[in-house]
Short mmCIF file of C-alpha atoms in Angstrom, two decimals:
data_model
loop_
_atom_site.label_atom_id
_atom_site.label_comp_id
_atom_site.label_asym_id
_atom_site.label_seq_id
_atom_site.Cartn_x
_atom_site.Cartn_y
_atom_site.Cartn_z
CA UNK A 1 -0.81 -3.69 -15.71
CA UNK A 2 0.05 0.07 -14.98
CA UNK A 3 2.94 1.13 -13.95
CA UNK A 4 4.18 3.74 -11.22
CA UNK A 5 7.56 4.44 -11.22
CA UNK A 6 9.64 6.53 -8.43
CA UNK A 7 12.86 7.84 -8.32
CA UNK A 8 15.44 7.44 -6.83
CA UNK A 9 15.06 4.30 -5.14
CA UNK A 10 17.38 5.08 -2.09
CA UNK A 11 19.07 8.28 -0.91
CA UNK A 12 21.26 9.39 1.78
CA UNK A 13 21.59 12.54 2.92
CA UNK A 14 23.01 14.72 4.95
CA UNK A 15 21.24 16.05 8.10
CA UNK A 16 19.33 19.54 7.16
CA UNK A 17 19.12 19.27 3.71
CA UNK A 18 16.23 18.59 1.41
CA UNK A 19 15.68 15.92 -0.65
CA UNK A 20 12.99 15.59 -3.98
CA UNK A 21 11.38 12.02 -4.16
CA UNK A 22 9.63 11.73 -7.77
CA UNK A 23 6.33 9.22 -8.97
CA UNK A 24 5.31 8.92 -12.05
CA UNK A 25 2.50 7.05 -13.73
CA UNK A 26 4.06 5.84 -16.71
CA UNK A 27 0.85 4.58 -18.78
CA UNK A 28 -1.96 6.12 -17.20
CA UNK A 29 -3.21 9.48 -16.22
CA UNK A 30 -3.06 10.03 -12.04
CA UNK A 31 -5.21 12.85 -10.91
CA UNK A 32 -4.64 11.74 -7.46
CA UNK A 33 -1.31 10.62 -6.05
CA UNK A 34 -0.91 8.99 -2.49
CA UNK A 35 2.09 9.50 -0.33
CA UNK A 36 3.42 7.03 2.15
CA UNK A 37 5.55 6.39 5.20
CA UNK A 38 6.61 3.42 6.05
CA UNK A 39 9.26 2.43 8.80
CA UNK A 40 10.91 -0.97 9.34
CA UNK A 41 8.57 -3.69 10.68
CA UNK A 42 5.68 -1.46 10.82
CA UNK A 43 2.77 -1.28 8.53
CA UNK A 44 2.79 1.84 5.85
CA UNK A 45 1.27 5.05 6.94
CA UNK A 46 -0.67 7.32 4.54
CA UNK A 47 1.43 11.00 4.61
CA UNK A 48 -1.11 12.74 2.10
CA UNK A 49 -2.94 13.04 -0.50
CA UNK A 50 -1.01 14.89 -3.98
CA UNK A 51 -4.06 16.40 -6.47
CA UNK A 52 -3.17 17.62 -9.96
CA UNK A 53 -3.41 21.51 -9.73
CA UNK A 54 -4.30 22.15 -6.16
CA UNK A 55 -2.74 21.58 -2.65
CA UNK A 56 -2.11 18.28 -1.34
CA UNK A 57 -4.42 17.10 1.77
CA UNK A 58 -2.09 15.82 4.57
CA UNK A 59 -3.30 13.50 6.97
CA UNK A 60 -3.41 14.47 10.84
CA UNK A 61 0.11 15.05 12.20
CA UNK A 62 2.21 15.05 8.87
CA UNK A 63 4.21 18.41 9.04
CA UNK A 64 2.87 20.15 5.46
CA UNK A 65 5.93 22.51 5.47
CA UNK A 66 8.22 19.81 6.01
CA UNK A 67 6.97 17.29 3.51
CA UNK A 68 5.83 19.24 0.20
CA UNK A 69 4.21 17.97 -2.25
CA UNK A 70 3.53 19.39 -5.58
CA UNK A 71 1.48 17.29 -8.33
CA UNK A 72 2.23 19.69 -11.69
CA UNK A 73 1.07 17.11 -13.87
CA UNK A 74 -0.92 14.00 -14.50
CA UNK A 75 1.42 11.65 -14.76
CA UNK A 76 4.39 13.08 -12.34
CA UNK A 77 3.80 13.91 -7.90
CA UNK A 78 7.27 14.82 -6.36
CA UNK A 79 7.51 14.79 -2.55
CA UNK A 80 10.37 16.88 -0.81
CA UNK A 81 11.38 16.09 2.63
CA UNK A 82 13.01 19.81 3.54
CA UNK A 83 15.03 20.37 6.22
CA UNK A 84 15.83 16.12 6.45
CA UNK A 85 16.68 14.88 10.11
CA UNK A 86 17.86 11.43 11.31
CA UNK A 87 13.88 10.89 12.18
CA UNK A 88 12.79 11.27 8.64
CA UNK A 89 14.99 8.27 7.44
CA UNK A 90 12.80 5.71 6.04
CA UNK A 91 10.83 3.85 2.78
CA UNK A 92 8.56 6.05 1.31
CA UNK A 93 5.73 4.80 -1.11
CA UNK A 94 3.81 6.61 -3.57
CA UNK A 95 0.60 5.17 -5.29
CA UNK A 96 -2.01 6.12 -7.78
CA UNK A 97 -5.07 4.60 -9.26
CA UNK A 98 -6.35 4.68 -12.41
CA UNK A 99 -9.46 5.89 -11.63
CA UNK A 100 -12.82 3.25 -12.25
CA UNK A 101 -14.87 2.65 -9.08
CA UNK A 102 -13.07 -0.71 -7.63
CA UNK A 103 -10.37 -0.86 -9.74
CA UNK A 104 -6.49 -1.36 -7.71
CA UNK A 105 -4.26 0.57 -6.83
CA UNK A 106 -0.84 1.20 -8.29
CA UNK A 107 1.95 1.02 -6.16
CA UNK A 108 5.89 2.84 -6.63
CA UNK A 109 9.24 0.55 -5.64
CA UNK A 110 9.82 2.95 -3.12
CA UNK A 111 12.43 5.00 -2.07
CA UNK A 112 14.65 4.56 1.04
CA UNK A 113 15.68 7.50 2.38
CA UNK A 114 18.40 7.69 4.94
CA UNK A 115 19.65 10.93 6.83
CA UNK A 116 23.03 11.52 8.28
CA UNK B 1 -12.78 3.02 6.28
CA UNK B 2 -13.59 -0.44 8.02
CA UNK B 3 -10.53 -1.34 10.83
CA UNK B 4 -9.61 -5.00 10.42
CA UNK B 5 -8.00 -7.22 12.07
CA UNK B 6 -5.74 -10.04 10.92
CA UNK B 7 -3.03 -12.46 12.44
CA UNK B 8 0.46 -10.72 13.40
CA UNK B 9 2.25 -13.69 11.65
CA UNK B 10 1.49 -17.12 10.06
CA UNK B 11 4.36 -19.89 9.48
CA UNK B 12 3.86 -22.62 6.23
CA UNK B 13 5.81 -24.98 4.18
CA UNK B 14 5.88 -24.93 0.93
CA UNK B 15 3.28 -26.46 -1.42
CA UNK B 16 1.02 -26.19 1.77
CA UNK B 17 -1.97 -24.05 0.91
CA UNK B 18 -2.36 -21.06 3.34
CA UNK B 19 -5.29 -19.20 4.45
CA UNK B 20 -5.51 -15.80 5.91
CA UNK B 21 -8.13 -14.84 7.55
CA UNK B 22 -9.61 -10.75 8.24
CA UNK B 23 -12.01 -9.69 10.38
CA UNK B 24 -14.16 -6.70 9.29
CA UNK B 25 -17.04 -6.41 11.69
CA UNK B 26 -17.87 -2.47 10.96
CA UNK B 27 -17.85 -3.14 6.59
CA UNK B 28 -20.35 -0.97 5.17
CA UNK B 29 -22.31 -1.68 1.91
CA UNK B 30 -20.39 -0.12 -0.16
CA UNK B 31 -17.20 -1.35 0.94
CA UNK B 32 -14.64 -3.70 -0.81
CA UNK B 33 -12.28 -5.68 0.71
CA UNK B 34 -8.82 -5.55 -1.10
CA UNK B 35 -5.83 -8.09 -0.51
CA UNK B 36 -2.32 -6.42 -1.01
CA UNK B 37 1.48 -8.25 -1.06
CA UNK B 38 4.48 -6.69 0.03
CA UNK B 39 8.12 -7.73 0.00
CA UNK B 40 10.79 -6.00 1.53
CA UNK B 41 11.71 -2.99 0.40
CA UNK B 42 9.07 -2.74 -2.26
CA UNK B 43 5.95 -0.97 -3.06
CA UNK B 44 2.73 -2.86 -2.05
CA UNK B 45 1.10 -5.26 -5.00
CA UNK B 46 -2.87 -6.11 -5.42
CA UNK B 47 -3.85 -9.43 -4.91
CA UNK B 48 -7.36 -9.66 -5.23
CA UNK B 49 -10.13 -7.88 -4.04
CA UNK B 50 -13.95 -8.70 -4.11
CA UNK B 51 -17.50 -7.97 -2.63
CA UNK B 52 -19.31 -11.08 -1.93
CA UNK B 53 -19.00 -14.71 -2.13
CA UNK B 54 -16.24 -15.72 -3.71
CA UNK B 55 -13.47 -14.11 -5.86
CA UNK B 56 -10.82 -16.46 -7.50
CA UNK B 57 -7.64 -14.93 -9.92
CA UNK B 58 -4.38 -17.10 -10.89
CA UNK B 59 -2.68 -16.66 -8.16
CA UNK B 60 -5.20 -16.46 -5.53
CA UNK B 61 -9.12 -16.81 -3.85
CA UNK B 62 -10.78 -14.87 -1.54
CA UNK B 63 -13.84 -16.24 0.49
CA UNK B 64 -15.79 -13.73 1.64
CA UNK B 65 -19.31 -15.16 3.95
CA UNK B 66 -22.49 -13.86 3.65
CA UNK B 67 -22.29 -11.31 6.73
CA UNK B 68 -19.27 -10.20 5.17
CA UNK B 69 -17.51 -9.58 8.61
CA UNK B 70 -14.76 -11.33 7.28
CA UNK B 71 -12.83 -12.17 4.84
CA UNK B 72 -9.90 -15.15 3.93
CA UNK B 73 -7.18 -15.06 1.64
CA UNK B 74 -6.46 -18.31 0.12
CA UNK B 75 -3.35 -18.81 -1.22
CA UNK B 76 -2.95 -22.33 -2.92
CA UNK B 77 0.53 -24.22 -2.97
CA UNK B 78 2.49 -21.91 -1.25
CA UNK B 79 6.26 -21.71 -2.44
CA UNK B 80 9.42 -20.00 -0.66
CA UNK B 81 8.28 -16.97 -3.20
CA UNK B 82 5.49 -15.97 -1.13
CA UNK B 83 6.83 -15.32 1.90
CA UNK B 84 5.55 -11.59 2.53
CA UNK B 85 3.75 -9.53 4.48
CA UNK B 86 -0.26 -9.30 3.17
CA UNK B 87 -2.47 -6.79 4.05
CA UNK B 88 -6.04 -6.75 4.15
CA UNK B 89 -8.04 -3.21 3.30
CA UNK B 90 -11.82 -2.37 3.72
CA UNK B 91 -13.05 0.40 2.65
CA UNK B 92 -14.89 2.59 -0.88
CA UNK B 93 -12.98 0.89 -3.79
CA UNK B 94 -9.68 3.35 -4.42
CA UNK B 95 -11.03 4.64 -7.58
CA UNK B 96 -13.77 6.16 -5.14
CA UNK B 97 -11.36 7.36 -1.96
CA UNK B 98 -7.72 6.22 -3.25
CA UNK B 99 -6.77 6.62 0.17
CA UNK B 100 -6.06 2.81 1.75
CA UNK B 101 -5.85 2.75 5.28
CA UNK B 102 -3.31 -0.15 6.18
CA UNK B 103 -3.25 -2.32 9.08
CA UNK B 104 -0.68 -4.27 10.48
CA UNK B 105 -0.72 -6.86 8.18
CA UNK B 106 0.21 -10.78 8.22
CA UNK B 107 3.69 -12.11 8.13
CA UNK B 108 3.88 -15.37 6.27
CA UNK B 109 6.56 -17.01 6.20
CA UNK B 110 7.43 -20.04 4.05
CA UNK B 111 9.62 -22.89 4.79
CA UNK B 112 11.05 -25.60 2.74
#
């Protein structure tokens, strides 16, 4: 089946910097990326949506200047947590379909991102 | 995007089969209903999805009745392996949307 693929799979960093979370879709063209939150024993929460050439869409109450998201090409969505606080630690997801009316979607490992 | 509703947590032993059941009163007609696995710390995988009736794959069947209100997972023979969490989305097929809308998902957890 495809394959998405994100890097790195865990971070820690230090409290106010910024941090670059890539996807890629290794066999498949992604027009549309998905960005997700998910914190421990909760379900995951969709951050935004990443479009090839254009602005991302964020979903109500995710910070766009905080979280950017830049989609340069088909196959590659990078998320950057700027300005990373305590509050920001935790697994984000990205996923991607391939694009046929009730086909899956694609899911990254995940990255764990810790702040300290 | 349909809200469902599905048991917090489910306890089994292995080579028990193990259904999970979703309730999806507000599905509209052009909705799917999708089945995703996650273990910890990793990225959500499909399990099945269907419209109507009955869906089966190789690792799974999903049972959906003619109202289509809900929806149940069937997982047959259930080893230590599957112990996950499974979530249960409604909503335009993600090559339509791509945005899934997850709920709290089912715990299962599987004894020896």
């Amino acid at each position: 089946g495809a394959v998405v693929s994100q890097h790195p799979s865990w971070v820690i960093c230090k409290s106010g910097t910024s941090v670059k979370i890539e996807c890629r879709s290794l066999d498949f063209q992604a027009t549309t990326m998905f960005w997700y939150r998910q914190f421990p024993k909760q379900s995951l929460m969709l951050m935004a949506t990443s479009n090839e050439g254009s602005k991302a869409t964020y979903e109500q109450g995710v910070e766009k200047d905080k979280f950017l998201i830049n989609h340069a090409s088909l196959t590659l969505s990078t998320l950057t947590v700027t300005s990373a606080h305590p509050e920001d630690s935790s697994f984000y997801i990205c996923s991607a379909t391939i694009g046929e009316w009730g086909t899956e979607a694609f899911f990254g490992q995940g990255t764990r991102l810790t702040v300290v | 995007l349909a809200k469902t509703t599905q048991p917090i947590s489910m306890d089994s032993y292995e080579g028990q089969e193990v259904n999970i059941t979703c309730s999806h009163n507000n599905i509209a007609t052009n909705d799917y209903i999708t089945w995703y696995q996650q273990f910890p710390s990793q990225g959500p995988r499909f399990i099945i999805q269907g419209y109507k009736t009955k869906v089966t794959n190789e690792v799974a069947s999903l049972f959906i009745p003619a109202d289509r209100k809900s929806s149940t997972l069937s997982l047959p023979r259930v080893s230590l392996s599957d112990t996950a969490v499974y979530y249960c989305l409604v909503g335009d097929a993600p090559g339509n949307t791509g945005k899934l809308i997850f709920g709290q998902g089912t715990t299962l957890q599987v004894k020896p």
